[in-house]
Tab-separated table of C-alpha atoms in Angstrom:
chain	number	residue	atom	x	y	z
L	1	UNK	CA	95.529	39.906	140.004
L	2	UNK	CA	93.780	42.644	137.857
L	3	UNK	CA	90.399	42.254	138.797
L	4	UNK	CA	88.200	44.563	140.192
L	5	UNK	CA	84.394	45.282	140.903
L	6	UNK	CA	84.521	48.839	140.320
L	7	UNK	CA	86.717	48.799	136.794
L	8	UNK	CA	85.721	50.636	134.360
L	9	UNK	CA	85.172	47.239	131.914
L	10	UNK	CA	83.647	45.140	134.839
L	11	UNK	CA	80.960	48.073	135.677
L	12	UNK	CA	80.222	48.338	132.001
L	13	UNK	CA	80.051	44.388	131.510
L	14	UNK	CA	80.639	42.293	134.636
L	15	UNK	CA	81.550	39.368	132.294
L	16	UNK	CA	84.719	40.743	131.178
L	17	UNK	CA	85.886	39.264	134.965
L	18	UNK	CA	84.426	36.025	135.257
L	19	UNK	CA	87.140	34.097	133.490
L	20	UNK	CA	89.631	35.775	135.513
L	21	UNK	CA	88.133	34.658	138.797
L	22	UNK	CA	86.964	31.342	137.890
L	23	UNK	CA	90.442	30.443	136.444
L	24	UNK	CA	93.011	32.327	137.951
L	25	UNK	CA	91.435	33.795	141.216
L	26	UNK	CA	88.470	31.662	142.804
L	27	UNK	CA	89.242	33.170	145.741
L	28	UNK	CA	90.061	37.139	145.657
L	29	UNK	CA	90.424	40.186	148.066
L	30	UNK	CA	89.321	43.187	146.961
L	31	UNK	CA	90.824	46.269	149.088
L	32	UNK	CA	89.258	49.059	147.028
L	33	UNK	CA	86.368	49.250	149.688
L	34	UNK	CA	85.848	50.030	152.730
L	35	UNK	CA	85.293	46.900	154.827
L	36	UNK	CA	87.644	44.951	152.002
L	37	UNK	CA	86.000	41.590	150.760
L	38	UNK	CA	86.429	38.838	149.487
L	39	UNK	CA	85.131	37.046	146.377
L	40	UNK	CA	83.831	33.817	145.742
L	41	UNK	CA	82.917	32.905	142.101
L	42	UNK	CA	82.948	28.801	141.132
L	43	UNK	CA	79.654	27.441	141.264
L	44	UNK	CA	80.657	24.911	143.369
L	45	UNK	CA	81.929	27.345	146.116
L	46	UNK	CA	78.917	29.297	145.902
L	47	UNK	CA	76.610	26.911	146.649
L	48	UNK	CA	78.630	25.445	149.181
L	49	UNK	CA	78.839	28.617	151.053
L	50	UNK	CA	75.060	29.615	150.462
L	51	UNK	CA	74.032	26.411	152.225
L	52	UNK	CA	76.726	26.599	155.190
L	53	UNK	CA	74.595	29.424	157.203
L	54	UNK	CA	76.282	28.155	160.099
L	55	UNK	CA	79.881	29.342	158.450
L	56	UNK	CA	78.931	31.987	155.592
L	57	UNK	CA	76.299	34.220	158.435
L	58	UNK	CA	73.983	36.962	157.235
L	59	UNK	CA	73.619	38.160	160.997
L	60	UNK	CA	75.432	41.088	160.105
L	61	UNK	CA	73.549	41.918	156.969
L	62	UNK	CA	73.908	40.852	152.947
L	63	UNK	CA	75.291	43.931	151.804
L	64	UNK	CA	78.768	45.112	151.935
L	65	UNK	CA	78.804	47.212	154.653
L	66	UNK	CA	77.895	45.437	158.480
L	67	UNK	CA	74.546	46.159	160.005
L	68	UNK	CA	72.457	45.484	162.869
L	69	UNK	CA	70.399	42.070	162.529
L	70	UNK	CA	66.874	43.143	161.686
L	71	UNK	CA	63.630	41.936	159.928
L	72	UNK	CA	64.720	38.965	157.296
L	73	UNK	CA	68.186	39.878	157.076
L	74	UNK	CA	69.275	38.050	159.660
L	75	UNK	CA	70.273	34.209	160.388
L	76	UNK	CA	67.570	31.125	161.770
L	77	UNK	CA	65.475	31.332	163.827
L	78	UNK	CA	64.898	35.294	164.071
L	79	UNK	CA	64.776	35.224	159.799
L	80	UNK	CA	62.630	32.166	159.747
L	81	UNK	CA	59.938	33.654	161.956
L	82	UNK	CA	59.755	37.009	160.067
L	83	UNK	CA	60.052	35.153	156.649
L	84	UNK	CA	56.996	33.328	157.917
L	85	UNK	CA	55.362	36.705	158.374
L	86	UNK	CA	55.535	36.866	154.739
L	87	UNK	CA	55.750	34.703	152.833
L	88	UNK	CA	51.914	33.990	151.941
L	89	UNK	CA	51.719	36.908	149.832
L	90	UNK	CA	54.569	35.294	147.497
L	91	UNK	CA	52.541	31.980	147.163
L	92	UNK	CA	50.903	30.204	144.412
L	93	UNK	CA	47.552	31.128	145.357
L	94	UNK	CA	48.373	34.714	145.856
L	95	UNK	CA	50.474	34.972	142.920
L	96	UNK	CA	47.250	33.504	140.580
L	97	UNK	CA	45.507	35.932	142.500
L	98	UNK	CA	47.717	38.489	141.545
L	99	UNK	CA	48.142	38.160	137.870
L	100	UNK	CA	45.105	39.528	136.268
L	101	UNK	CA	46.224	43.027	138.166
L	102	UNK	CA	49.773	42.427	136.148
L	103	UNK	CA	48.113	41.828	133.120
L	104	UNK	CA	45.907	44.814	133.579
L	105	UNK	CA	48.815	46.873	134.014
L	106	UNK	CA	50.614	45.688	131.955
L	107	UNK	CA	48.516	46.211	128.670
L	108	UNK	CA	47.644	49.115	129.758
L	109	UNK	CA	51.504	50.604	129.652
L	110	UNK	CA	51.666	49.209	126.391
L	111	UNK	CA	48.504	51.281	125.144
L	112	UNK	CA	49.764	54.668	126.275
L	113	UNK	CA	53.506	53.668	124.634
L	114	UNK	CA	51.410	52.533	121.736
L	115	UNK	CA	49.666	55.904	121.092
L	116	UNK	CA	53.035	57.404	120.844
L	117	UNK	CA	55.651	57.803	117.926
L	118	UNK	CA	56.743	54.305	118.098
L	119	UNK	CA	60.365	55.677	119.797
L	120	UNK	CA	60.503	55.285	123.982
L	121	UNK	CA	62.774	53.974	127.015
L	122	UNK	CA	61.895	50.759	127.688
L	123	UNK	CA	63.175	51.273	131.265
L	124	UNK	CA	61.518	54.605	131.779
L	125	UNK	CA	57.730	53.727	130.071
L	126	UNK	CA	57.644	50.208	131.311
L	127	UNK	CA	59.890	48.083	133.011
L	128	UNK	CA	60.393	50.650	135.486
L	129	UNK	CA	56.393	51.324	136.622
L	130	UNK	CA	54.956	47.880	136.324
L	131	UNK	CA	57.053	46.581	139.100
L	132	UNK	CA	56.822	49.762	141.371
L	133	UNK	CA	53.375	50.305	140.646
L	134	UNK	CA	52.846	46.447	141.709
L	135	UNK	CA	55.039	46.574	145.095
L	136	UNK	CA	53.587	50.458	145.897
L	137	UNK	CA	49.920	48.543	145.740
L	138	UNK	CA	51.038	45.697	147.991
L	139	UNK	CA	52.472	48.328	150.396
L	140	UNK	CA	49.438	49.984	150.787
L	141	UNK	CA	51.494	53.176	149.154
L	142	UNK	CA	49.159	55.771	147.463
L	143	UNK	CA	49.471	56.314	143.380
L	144	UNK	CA	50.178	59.682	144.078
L	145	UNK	CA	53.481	58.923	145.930
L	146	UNK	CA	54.957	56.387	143.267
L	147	UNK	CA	57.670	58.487	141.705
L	148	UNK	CA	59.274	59.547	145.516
L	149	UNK	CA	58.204	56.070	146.425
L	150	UNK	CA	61.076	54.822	143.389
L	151	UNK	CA	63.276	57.575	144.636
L	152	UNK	CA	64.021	56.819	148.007
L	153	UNK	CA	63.800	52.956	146.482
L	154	UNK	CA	66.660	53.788	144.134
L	155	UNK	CA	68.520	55.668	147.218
L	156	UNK	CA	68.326	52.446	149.293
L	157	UNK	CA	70.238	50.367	146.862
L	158	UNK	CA	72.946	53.316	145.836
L	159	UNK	CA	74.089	54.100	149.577
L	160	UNK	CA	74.612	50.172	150.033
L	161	UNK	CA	77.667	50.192	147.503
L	162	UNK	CA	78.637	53.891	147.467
L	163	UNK	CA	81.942	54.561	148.857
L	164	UNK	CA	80.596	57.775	150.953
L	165	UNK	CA	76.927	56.080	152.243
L	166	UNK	CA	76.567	59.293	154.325
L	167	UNK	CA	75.762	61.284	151.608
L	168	UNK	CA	72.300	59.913	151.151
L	169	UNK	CA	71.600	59.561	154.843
L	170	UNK	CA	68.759	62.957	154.481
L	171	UNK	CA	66.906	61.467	152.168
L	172	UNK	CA	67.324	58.130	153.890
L	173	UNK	CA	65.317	59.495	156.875
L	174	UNK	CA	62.972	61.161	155.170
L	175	UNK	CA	62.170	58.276	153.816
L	176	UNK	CA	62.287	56.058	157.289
L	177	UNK	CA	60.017	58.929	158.673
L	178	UNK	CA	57.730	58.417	155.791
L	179	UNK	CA	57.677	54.961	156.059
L	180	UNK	CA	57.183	54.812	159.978
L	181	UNK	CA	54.207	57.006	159.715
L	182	UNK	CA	53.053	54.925	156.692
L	183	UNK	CA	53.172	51.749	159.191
L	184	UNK	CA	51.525	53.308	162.471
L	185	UNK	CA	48.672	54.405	160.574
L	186	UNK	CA	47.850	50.627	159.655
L	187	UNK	CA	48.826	49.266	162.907
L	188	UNK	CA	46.572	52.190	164.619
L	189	UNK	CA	44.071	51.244	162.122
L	190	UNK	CA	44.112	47.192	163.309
L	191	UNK	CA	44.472	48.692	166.946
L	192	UNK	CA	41.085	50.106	166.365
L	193	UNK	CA	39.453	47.489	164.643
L	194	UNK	CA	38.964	48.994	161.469
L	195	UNK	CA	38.588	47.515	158.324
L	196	UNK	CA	42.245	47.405	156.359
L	197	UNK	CA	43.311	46.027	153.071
L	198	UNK	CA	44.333	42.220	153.102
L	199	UNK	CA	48.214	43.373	151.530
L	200	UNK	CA	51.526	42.849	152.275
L	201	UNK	CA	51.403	46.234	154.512
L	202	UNK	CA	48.940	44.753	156.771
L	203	UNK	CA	51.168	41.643	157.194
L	204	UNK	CA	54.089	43.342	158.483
L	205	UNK	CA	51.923	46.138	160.283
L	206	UNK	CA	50.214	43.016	162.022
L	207	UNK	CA	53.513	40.687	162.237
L	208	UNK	CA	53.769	39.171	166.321
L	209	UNK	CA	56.543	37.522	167.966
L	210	UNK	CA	55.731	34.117	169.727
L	211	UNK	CA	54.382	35.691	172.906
L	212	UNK	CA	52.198	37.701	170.562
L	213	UNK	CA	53.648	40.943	170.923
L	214	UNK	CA	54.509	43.039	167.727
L	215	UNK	CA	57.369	42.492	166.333
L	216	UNK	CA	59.524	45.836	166.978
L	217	UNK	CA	59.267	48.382	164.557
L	218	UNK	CA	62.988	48.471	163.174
L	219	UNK	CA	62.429	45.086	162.280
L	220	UNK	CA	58.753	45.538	160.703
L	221	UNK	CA	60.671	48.818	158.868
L	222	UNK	CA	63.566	46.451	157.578
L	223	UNK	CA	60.890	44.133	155.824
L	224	UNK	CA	59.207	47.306	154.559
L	225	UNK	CA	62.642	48.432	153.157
L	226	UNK	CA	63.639	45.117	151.607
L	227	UNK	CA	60.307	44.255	150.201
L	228	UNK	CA	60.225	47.435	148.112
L	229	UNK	CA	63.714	47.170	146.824
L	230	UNK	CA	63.561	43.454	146.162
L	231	UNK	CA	60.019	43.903	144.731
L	232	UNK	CA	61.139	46.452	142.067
L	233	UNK	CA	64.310	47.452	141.464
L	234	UNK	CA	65.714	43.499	140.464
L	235	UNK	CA	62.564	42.929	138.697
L	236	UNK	CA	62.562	46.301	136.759
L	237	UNK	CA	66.325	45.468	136.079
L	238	UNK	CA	64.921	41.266	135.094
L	239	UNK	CA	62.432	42.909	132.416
L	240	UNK	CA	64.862	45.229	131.190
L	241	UNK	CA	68.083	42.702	130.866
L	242	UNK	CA	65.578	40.309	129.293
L	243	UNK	CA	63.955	42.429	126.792
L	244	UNK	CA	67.897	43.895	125.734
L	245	UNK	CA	69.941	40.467	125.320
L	246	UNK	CA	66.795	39.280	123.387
L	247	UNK	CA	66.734	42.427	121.086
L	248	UNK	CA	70.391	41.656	120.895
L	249	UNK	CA	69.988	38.349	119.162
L	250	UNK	CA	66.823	39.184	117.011
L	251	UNK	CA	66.617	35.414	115.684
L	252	UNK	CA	65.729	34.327	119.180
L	253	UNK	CA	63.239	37.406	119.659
L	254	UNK	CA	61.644	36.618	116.643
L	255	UNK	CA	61.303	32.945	117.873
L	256	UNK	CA	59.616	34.357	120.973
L	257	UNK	CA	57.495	36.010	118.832
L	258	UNK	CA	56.435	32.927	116.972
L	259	UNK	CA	56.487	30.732	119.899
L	260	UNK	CA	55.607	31.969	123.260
L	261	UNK	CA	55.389	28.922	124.931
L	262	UNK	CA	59.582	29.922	125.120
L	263	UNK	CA	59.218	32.482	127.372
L	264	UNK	CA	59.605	30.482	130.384
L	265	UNK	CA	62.991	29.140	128.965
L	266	UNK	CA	64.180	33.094	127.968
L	267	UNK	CA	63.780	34.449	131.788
L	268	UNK	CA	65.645	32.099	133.454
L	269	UNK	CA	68.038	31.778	130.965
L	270	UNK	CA	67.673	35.827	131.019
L	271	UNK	CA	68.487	35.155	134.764
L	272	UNK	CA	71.390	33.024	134.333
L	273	UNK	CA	73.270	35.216	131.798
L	274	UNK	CA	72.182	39.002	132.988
L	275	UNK	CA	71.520	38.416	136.756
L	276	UNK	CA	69.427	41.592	138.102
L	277	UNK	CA	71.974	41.154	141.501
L	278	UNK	CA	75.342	40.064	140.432
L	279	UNK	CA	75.761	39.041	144.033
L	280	UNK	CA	75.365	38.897	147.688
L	281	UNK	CA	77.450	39.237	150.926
L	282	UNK	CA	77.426	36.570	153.660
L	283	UNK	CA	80.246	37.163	157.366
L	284	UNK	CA	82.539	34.776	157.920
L	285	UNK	CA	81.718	33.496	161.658
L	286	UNK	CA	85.344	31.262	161.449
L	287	UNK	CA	88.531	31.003	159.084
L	288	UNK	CA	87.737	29.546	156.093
L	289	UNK	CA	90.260	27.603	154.085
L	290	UNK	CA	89.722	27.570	150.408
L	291	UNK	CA	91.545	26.660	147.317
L	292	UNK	CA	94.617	27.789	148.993
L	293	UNK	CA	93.448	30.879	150.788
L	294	UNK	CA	92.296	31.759	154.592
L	295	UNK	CA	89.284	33.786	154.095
L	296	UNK	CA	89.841	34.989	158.360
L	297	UNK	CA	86.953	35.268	160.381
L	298	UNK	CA	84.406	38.613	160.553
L	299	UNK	CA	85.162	38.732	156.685
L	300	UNK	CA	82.829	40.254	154.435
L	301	UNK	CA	82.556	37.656	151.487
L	302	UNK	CA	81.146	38.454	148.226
L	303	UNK	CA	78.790	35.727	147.052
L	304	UNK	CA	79.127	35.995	143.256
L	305	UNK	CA	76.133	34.922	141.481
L	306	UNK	CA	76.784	35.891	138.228
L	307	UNK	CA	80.541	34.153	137.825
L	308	UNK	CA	78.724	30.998	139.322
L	309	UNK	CA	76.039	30.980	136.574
L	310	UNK	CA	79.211	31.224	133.751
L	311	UNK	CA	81.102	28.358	135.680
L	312	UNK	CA	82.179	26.169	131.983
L	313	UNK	CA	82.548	23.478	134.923
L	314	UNK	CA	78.863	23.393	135.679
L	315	UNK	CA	77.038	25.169	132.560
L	316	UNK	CA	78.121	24.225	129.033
L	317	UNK	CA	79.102	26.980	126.481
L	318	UNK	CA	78.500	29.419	129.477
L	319	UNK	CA	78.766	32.876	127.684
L	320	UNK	CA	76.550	31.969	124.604
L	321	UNK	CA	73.194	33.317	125.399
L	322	UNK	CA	70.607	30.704	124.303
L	323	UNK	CA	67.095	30.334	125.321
L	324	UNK	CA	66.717	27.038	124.261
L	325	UNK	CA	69.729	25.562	126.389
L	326	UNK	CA	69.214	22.479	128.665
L	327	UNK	CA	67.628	23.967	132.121
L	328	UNK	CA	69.754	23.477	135.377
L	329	UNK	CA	69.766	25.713	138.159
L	330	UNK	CA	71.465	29.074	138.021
L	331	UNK	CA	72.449	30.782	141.624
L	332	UNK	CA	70.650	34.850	140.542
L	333	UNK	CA	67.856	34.049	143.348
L	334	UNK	CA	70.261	32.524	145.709
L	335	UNK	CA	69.779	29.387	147.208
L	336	UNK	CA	68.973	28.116	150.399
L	337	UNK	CA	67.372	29.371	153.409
L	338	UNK	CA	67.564	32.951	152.031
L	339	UNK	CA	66.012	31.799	148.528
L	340	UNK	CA	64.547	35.027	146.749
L	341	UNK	CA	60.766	35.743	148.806
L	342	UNK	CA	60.092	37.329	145.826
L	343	UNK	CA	61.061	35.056	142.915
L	344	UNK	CA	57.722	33.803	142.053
L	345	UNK	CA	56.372	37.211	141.471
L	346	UNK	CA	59.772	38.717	139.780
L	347	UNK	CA	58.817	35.311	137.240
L	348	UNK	CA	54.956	35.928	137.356
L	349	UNK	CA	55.745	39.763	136.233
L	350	UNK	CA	58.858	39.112	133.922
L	351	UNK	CA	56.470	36.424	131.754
L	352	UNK	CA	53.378	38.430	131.540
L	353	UNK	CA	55.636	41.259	130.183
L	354	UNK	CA	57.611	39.495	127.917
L	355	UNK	CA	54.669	37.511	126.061
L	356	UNK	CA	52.525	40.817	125.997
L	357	UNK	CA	55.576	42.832	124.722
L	358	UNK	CA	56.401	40.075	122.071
L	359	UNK	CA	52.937	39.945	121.151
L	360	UNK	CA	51.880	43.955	120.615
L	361	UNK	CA	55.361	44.740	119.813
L	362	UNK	CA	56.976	42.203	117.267
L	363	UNK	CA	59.121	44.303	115.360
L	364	UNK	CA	60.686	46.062	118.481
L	365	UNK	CA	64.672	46.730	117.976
L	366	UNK	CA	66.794	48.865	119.754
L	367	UNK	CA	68.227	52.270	119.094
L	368	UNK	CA	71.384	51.466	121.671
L	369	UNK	CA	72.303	49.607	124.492
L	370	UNK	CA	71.307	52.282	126.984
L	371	UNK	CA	73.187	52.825	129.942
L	372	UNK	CA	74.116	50.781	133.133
L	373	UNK	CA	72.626	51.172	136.450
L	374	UNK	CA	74.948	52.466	139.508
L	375	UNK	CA	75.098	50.105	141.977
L	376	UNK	CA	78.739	47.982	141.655
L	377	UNK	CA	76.787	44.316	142.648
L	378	UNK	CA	73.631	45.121	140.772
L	379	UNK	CA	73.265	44.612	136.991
L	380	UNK	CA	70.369	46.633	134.595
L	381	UNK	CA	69.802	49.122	132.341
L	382	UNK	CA	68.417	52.539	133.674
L	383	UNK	CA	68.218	53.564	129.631
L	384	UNK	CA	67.019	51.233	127.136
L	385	UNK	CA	66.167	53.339	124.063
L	386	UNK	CA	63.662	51.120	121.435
L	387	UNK	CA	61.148	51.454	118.653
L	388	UNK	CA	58.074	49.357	118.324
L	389	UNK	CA	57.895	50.428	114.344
């Protein structure tokens, strides 16, 4: 068949596949990278494979490339124990701690794009730094670093699909060197009994294994790494999908502005229809028989989120965008063991935004669609030009 994740019309709208692979193809191998991989797409099939750890692995990494097992991205029990590490900075008491700081921030992006012309990039002026600027704090990473800090961020998450990865591997270690440094000073700091901020960076800094050593530092640096990227690119891409599908359809912008008990309804249904990562890889650890197909094992498989959440099998009038559609559960957090850590804060964030935005800005239209970020399995705007007059 046709298809392919790196067309021209897929990269500028992954949509313009999902019929293909949902009717024709629910099984496809793509041999235009380097491992090839294979595709999964019916909602059915996805979940399936996102519960069956035992069969669909993520030993060897979610990306599409194989990598060493490290930090979280890794199978039970070695990702359950450094989940646990975690995951108390992503719950609902930490997240109601957290949202006067997002509120803070937030209005206080929309002042400085308020004393403007009424013309800006909503990616550049604020989707972009109220995520970063959110994560950097958790991370213990000074102001004055942010923009390298989004950088080497946005490096991370273009050498995962690139066809040459080597290419960025100079300014991957500067930023591993930077980031090593930036975790021995805390852990010297606990070491000596100092007092250190109660954040994220002190959680993996302090993280032990069950004989209460430290957990090694590749592993503490993998968190680091993940953390960042999952803590602002997918949200800056959430805010920005959101904001553009809704500016798309003005009548249901304009009943977000009149209504804003609806904003809960427009980010996940944001979510299912523009998913921030189209998709996920899991390994194969044994041949997999499906809808006609041997997947063999030590496959790569792509795990495709997006195609799931159009599945007309599962999701009625799938490619109608509709915040007021019936709620059921759409697959762009995953599912499962490896459930999003940081879905209640991309939500937290994405909500505040979206009501403040709606609220200061309710004439805001768009001046063109922008352009697409890089990455073939992610899905955002890195442009969004607007006007709030």
């Amino acid at each position: 068949m046709s298809w392919s994740p790196f067309s021209e019309a897929v990269m500028a709208d992954p949509a313009n596949g999902h019929h293909e692979l949902l009717q024709h193809c629910p099984v496809h191998r793509c041999e235009e990278f380097e491992p090839p991989f294979y595709t999964l797409s019916c909602y059915q099939d996805v979940e399936n494979a996102l519960r069956d750890i035992d069969t669909f692995s993520s030993q060897y990494g979610q990306g599409p490339r194989f990598s060493e097992p490290l930090g979280m991205l890794c199978d039970p029990p070695q990702h359950t124990h450094m989940r646990k590490l975690v995951q108390q900075a992503f719950a609902p008491k930490a997240m109601a701690a957290l949202r006067p700081q997002v509120a803070e921030l937030t209005d206080r992006l929309l002042d400085d794009i308020l004393t403007g012309d009424g013309v800006f990039d909503f990616h550049d002026d604020f989707a972009f730094p109220l995520p970063v600027i959110i994560i950097a704090g958790m991370l213990g990473v000074p102001t004055a670093d942010l923009e390298r800090f989004k950088h080497w961020s946005d490096i991370q998450v273009a050498a995962m699909g690139a066809e040459d990865p080597t290419r960025y591997e100079a300014e991957q270690m500067s930023f591993f060197a930077y980031m090593s440094n930036h975790l021995q000073t805390r852990r010297a700091a606990l070491a000596a009994g100092e007092r250190v901020p109660d954040d994220l960076l002190t959680l993996v800094a302090d993280g032990r294994n069950a004989d209460g050593s430290l957990i090694p530092e590749a592993d503490a640096q993998s968190m680091l790494m993940q953390l960042l990227v999952g803590g602002n690119e997918t949200t800056t891409s959430l805010i920005t999908n959101m904001v553009w599908r809704l500016l798309e359809f003005p009548e249901q912008w304009q009943a977000l502005v009149h209504d804003p008990s609806l904003a809960e309804a427009a980010i996940e249904e944001s979510l299912r229809f523009d998913p921030p990562v189209l998709g996920l890889y899991r390994n194969t650890t044994r041949d997999v028989e499906l809808h006609g197909t041997t997947i063999p094992a030590n496959s790569k498989v792509f795990i495709n989120y997006a195609a799931a959440n159009r599945d007309k099998e599962f999701f009625s009038d799938p490619d109608t965008f509709d915040i007021t559609r019936e709620r059921k559960r759409h697959m762009s957090f995953g599912l499962g063991v490896h459930f999003c850590l940081g879905a209640p804060m991309a939500r937290l964030e994405a909500e505040i935004a979206l009501c403040a935005v709606t609220r200061r800005m309710p004439n805001l239209h768009l001046l063109g669609s922008g352009e697409r970020i890089a990455p073939f399995f992610l899905w955002g705007r890195r442009k969004l030009p607007v006007a709030w007059r």
